mmCIF file with all atom_site columns, C-alpha atoms in Angstrom:
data_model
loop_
_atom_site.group_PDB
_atom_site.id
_atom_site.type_symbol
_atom_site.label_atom_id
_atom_site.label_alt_id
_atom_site.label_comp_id
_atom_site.label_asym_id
_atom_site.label_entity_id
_atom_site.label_seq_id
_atom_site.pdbx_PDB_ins_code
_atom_site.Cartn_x
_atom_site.Cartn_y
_atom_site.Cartn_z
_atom_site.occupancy
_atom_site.B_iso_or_equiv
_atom_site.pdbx_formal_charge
_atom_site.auth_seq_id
_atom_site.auth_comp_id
_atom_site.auth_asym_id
_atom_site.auth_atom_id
_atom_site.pdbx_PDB_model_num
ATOM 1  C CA . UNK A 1 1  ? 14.769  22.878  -0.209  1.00 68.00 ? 8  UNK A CA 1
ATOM 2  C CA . UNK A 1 2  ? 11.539  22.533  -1.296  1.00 77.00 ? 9  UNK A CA 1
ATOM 3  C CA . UNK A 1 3  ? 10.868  20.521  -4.750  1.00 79.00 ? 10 UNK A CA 1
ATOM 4  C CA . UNK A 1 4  ? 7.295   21.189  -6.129  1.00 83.00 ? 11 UNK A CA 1
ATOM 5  C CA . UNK A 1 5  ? 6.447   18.521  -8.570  1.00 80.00 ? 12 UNK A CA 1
ATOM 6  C CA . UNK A 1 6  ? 4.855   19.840  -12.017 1.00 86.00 ? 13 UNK A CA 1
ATOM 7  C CA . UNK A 1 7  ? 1.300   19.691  -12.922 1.00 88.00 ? 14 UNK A CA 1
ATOM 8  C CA . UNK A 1 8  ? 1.981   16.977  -15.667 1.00 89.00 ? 15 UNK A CA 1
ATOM 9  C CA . UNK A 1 9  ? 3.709   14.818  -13.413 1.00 87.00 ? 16 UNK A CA 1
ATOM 10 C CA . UNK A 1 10 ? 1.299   14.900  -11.257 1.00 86.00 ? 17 UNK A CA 1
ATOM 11 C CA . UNK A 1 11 ? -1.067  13.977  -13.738 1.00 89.00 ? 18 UNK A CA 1
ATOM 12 C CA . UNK A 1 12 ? 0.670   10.676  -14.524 1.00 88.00 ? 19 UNK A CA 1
ATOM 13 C CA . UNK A 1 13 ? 0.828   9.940   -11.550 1.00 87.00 ? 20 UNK A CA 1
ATOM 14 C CA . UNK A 1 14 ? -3.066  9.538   -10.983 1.00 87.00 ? 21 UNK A CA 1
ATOM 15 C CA . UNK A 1 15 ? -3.426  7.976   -14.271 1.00 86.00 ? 22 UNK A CA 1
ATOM 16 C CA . UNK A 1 16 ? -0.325  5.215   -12.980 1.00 82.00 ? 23 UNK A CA 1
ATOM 17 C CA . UNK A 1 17 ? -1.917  4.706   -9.289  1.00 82.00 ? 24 UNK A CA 1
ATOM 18 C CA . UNK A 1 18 ? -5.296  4.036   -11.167 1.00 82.00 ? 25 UNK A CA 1
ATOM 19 C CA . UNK A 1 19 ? -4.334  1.712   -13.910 1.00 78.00 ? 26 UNK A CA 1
ATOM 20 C CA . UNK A 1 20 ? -2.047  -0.042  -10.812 1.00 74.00 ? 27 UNK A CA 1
ATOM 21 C CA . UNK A 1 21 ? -5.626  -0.342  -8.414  1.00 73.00 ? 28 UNK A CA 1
ATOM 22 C CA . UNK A 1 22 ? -8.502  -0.641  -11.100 1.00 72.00 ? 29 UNK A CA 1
ATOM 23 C CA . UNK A 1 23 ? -7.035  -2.450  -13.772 1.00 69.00 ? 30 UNK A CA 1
ATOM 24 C CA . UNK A 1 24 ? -7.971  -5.328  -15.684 1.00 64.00 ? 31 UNK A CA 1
ATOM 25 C CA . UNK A 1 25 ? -5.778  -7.441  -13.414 1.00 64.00 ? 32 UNK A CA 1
ATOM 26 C CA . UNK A 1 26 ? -8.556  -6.728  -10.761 1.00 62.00 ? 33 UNK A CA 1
ATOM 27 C CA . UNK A 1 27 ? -11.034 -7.860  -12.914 1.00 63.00 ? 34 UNK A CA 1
ATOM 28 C CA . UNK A 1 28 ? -9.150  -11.244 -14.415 1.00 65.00 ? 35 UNK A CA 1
ATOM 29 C CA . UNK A 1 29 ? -7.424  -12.278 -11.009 1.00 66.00 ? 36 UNK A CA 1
ATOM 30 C CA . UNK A 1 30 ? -10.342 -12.687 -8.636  1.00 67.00 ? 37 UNK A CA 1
ATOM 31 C CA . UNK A 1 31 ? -12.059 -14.909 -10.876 1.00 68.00 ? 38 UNK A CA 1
ATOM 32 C CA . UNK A 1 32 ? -9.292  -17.258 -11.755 1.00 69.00 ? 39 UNK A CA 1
ATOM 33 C CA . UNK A 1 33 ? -8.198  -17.633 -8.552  1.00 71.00 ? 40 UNK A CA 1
ATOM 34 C CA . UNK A 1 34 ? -11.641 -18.370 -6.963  1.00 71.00 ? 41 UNK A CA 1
ATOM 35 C CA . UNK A 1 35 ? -11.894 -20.986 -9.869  1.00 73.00 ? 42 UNK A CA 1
ATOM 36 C CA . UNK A 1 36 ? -8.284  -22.726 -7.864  1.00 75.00 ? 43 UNK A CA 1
ATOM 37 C CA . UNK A 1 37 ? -9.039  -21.871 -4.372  1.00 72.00 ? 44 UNK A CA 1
ATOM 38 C CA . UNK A 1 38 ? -13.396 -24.025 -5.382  1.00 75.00 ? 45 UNK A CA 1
ATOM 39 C CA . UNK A 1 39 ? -11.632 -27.139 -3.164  1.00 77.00 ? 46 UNK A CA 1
ATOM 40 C CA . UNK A 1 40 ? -9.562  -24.771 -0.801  1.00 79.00 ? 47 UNK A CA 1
ATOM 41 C CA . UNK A 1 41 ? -11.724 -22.201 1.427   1.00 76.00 ? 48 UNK A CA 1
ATOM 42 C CA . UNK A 1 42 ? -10.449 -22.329 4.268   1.00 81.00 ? 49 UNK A CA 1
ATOM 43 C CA . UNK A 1 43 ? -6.672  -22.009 3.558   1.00 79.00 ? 50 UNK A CA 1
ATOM 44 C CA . UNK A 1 44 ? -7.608  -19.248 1.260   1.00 75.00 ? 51 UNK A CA 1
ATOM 45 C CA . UNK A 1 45 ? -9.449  -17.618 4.624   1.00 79.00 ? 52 UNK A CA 1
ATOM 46 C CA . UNK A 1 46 ? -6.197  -17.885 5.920   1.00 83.00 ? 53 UNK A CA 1
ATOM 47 C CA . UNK A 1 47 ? -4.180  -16.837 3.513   1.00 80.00 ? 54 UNK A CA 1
ATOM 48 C CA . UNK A 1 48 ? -6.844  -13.553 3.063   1.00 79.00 ? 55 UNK A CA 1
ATOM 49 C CA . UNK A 1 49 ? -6.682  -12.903 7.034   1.00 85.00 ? 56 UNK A CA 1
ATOM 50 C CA . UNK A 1 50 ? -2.423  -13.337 7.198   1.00 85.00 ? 57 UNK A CA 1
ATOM 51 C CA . UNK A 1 51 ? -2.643  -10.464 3.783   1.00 83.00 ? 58 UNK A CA 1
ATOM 52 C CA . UNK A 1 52 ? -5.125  -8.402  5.560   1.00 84.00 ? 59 UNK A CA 1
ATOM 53 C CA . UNK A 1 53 ? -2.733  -8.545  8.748   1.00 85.00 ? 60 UNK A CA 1
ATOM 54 C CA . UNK A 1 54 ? -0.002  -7.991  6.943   1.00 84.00 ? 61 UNK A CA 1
ATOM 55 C CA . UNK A 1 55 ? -1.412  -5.067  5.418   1.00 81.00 ? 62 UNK A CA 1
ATOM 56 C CA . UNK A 1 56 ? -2.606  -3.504  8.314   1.00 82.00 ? 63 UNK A CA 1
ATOM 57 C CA . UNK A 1 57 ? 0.943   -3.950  10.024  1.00 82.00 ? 64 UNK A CA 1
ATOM 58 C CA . UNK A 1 58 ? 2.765   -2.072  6.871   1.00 79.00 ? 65 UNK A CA 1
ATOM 59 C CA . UNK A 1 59 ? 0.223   1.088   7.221   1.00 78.00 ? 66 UNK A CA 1
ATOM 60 C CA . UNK A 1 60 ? 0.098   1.558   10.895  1.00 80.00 ? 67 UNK A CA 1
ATOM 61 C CA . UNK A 1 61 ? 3.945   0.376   11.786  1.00 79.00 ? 68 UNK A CA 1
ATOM 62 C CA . UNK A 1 62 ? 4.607   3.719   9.812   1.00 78.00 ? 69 UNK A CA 1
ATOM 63 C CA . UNK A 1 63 ? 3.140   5.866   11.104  1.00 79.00 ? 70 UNK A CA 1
ATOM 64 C CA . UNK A 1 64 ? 3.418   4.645   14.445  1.00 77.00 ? 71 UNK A CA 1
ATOM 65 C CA . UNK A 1 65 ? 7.243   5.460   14.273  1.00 76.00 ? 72 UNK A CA 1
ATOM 66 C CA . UNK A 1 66 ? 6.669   9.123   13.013  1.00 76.00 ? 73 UNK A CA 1
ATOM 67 C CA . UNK A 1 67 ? 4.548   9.735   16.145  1.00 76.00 ? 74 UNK A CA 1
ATOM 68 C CA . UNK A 1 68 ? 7.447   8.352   18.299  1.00 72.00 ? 75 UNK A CA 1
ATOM 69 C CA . UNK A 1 69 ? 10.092  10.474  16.142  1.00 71.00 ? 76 UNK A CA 1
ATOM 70 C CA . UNK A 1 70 ? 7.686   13.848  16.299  1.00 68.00 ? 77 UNK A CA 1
ATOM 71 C CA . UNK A 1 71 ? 7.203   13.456  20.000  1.00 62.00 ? 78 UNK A CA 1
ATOM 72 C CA . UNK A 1 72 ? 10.419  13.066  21.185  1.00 60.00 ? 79 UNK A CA 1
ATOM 73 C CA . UNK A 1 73 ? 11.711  15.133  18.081  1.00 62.00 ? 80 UNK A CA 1
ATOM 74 C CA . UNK A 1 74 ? 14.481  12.575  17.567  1.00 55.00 ? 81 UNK A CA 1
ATOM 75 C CA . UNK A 1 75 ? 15.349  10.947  14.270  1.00 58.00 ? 82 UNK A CA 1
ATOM 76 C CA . UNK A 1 76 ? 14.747  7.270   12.672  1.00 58.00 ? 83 UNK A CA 1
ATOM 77 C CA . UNK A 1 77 ? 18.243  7.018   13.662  1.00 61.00 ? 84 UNK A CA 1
ATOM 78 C CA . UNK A 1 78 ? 18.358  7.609   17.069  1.00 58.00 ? 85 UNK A CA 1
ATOM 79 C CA . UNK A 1 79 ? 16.004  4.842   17.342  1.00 56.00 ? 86 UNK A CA 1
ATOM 80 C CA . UNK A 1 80 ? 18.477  2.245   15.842  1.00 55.00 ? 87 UNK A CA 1
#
């Protein structure tokens, strides 16, 4: 079965993902934390490039499985 999500719903959805990615949190955070990190750069590199990796892993790890599961057309479970 097949649940189709209504229009409104929808709508705050948008609205939540953009106040989550462009709000003022963006705009306060990078600035204070460049202000701590002034004697810092190069652990805050590091700590950048491990989030970046991180990242990276969380997307593709994914979607990496679902090829695995679609191709063999076995489930998460028959993995374990």
């Amino acid at each position: 079965m097949i649940y189709r999500l209504p229009s409104k719903y929808i709508w705050a959805l948008v609205f939540i993902t953009f106040a989550l990615f462009a709000g003022v949190g963006n705009i306060i955070t990078p600035s204070m934390v460049s202000l701590l990190v002034a004697g810092h750069v190069w652990s805050a590199a590091a700590v950048c490039l491990l989030m970046a990796v991180f990242l990276l892993r969380a997307v593709s790890l994914p979607r990496a499985i679902k090829r695995i599961t679609h191709a063999n057309n076995a489930s998460i479970r028959g993995l374990a």
